[in-house]
XYZ file of C-alpha atoms in Angstrom:
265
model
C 0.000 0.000 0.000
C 1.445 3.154 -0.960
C 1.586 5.638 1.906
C 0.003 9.072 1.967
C 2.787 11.617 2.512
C 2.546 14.200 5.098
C 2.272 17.814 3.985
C 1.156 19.815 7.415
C 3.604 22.531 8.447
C 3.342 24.961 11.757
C 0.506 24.534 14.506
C -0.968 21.619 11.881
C 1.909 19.507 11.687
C 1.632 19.353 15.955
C -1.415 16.741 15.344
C 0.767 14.198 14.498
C 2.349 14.168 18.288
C -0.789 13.019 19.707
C -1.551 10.832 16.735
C 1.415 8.796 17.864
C 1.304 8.887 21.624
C -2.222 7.057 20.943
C -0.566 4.560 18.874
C 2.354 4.093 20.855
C 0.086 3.299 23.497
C -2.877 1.042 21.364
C 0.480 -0.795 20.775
C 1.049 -2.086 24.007
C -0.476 -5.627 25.304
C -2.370 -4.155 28.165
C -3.438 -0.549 26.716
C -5.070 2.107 28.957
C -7.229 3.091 25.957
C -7.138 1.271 22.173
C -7.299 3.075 19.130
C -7.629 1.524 16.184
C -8.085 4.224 14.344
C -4.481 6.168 15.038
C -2.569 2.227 14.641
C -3.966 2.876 11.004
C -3.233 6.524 10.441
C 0.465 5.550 11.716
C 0.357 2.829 9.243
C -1.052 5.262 6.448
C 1.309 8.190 6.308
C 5.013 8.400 5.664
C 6.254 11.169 8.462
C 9.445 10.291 10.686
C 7.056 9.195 13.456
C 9.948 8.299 15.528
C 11.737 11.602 16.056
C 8.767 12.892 18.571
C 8.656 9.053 20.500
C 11.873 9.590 21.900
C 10.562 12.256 24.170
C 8.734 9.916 26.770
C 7.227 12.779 28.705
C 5.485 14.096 25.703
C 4.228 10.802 24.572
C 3.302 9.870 28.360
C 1.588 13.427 28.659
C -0.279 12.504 25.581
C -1.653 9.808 26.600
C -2.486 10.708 29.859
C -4.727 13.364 28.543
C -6.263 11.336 25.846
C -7.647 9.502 29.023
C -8.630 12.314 30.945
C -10.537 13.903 27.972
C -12.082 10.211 27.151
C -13.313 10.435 30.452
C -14.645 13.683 31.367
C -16.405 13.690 27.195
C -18.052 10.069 28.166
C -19.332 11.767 31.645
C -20.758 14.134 29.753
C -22.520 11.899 27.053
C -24.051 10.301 30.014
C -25.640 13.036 31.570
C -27.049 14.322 27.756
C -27.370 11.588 25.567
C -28.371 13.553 22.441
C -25.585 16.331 23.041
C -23.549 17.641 20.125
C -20.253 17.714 21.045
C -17.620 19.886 18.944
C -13.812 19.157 18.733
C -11.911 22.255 18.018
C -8.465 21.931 16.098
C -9.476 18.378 15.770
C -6.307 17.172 13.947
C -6.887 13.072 13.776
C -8.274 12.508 16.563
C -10.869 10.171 16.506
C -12.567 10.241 19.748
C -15.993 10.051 18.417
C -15.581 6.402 18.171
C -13.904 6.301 21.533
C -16.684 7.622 23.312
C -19.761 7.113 21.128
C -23.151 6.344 22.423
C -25.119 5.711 19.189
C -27.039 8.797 19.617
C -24.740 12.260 19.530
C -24.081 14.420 17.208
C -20.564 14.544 16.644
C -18.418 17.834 14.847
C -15.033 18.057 13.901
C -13.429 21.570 13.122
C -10.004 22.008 11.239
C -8.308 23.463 8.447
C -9.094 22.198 4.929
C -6.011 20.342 4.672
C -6.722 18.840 8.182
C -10.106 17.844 7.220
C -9.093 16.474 3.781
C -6.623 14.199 5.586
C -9.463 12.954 7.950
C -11.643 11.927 4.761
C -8.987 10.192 3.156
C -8.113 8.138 6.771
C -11.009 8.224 8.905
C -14.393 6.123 8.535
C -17.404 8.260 7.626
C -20.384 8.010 10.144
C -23.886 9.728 9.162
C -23.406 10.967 12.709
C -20.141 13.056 12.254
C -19.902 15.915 10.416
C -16.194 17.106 9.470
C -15.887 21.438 8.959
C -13.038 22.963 7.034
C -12.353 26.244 8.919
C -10.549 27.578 11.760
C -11.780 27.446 15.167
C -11.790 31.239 15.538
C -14.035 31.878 12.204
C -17.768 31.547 13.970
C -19.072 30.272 10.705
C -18.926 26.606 12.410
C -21.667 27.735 14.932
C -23.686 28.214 11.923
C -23.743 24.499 11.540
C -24.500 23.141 14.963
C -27.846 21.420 14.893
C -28.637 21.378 18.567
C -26.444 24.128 20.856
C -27.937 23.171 24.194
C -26.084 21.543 26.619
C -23.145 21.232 23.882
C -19.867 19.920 24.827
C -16.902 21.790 23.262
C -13.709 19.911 23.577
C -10.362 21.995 22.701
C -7.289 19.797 22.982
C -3.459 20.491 22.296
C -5.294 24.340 20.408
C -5.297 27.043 23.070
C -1.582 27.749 23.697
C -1.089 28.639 20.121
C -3.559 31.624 20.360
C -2.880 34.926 21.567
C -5.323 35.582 25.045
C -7.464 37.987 22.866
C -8.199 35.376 20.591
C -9.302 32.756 23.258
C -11.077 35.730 24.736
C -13.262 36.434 21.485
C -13.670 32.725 20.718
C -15.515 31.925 24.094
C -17.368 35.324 24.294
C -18.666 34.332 20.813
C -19.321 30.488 21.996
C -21.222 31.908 25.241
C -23.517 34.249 23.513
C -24.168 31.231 20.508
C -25.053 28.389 22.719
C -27.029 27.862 26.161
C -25.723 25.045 29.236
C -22.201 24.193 27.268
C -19.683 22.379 28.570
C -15.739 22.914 28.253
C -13.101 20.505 28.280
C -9.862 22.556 27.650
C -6.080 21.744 27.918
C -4.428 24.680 29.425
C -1.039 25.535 29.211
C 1.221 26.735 32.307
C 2.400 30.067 32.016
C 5.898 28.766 32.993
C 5.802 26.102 29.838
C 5.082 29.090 27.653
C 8.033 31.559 28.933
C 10.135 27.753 28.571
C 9.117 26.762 25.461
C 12.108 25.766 23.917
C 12.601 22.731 26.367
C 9.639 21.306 24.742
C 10.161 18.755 22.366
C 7.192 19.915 20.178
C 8.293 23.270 19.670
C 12.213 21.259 19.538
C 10.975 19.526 16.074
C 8.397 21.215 14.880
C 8.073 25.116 13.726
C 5.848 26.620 16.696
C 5.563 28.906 19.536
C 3.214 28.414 22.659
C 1.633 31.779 23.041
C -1.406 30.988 26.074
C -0.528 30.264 29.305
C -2.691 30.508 32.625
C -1.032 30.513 36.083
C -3.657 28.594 37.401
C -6.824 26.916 35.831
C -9.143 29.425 37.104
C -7.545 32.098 35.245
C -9.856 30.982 32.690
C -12.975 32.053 34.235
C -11.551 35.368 34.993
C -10.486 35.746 31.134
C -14.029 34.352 30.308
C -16.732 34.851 32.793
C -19.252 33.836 31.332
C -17.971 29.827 32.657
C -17.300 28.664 36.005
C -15.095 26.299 37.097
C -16.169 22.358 37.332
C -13.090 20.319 37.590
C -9.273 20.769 37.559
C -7.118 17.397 36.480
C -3.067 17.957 36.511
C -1.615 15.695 33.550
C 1.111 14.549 36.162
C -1.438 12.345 38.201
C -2.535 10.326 34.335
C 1.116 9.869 33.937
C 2.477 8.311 36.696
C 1.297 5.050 35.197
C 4.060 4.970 32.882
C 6.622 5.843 35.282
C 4.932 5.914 39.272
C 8.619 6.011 41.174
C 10.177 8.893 38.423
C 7.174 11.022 38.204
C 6.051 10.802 41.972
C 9.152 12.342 42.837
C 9.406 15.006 40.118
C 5.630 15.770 40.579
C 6.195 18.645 42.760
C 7.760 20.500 40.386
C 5.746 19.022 37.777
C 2.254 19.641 38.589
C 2.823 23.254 39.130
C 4.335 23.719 35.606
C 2.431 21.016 33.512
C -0.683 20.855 31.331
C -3.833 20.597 32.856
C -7.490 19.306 31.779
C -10.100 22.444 33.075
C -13.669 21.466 33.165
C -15.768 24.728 32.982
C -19.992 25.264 32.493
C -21.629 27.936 30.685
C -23.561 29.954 33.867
């Protein structure tokens, strides 16, 4: 099978990180979460995969966010069964099948190339609808059937934006739908100001822009949310390494990625 080859440059090329921490861990005989759908992406493309695996934090990090956000998205499915739930900066993720309950209304936002990619690699499902834009052009709210009780899901995006941006985008998101629920990944200010430790920004042509001091800088930015939940990336990761990152987490957890849970008041 001839492989598709990898075009992406700048914030798009960062999808492919995640892409192969899921893989990397779908690999593994007793997975924490199994993804078919990234083993055949990886299989798919022809992009040095390996150069980001050799930074285990980054691939552990990965992964212990894909479970967090599995988690707190499948909580939410629960509670509102016929939710639409909208995954900004999707890249090729495919959580939808992850976390499916046969009845939501699943939509995926990226940039054309993004989206072509995910039509080329991804299974079609009458339930998923794919939109070729950026996150911060509100023409995707145009095209949200139901926008109560909506859960918006914003993953490896917001440190890439300046805070006006972020700002404008949940303003807009606040006044457009009623009850939503956010599940972000927020960036440390410290990780922003120390950037170039970071293997992504290391291999790949990006700067972090957004950083919060502490998740409920958020709500202070965007007032219009309160704050539901805070989950530190360090706890998810000690799995893959309890005695290392137990006695780093300290230091860790104060300058690490977090998951913030937020409602629309």
């Amino acid at each position: 099978m001839e492989k598709e080859t990898i075009t992406l440059t700048g914030v798009n090329e960062t999808l492919v990180v995640p892409l192969y921490a899921r893989a990397l861990e779908s690999r593994k005989a007793n997975p924490l979460f199994y993804d078919a759908t990234a083993l055949h992406i990886i299989d798919s493309l022809h992009y040095d995969f390996d150069k980001h695996g050799k930074s285990k934090m980054n691939m552990w990090g990965c992964a212990a966010r894909t479970v967090l956000f599995d988690e707190q998205a499948k909580a939410h499915i629960k509670a509102h069964p016929n939710c639409s739930v909208i995954n900004l900066a999707c890249g090729l993720d495919d959580r939808f099948r992850r976390v499916d309950n046969g009845k939501i209304q699943w939509y995926n936002i990226d940039f054309q190339d993004v989206i072509d990619l995910r039509k080329k690699l991804i299974a079609q499902n009458d339930r998923v609808t794919d939109i070729a834009c950026s996150a911060l052009d509100d023409t995707w709210m145009e095209q949200i059937a139901n926008k109560e009780h909506a859960l918006i899901i914003a993953e490896g995006f917001l440190m890439y934006l300046a805070e006006s941006d972020v700002k404008e985008l949940f303003d807009t998101i606040a006044k457009r739908f009623t009850k939503t629920t956010l599940l972000l990944e927020l960036m440390s200010q410290w990780m922003v100001e120390h950037q170039k430790y970071h293997d992504t920004t290391q291999k790949i042509d990006v700067s972090f822009v957004w950083g919060i001091q502490q998740t409920s800088d958020f709500t202070r930015l965007c007032p219009q949310f309160k704050l539901l939940g805070d989950y530190n990336f360090t706890d998810g990761m000690k799995h893959f390494a309890p005695i290392r990152i137990t006695l780093i987490s300290p230091i860790l957890r104060k300058n690490n990625n977090r998951l913030g849970h937020f409602e629309q008041i």
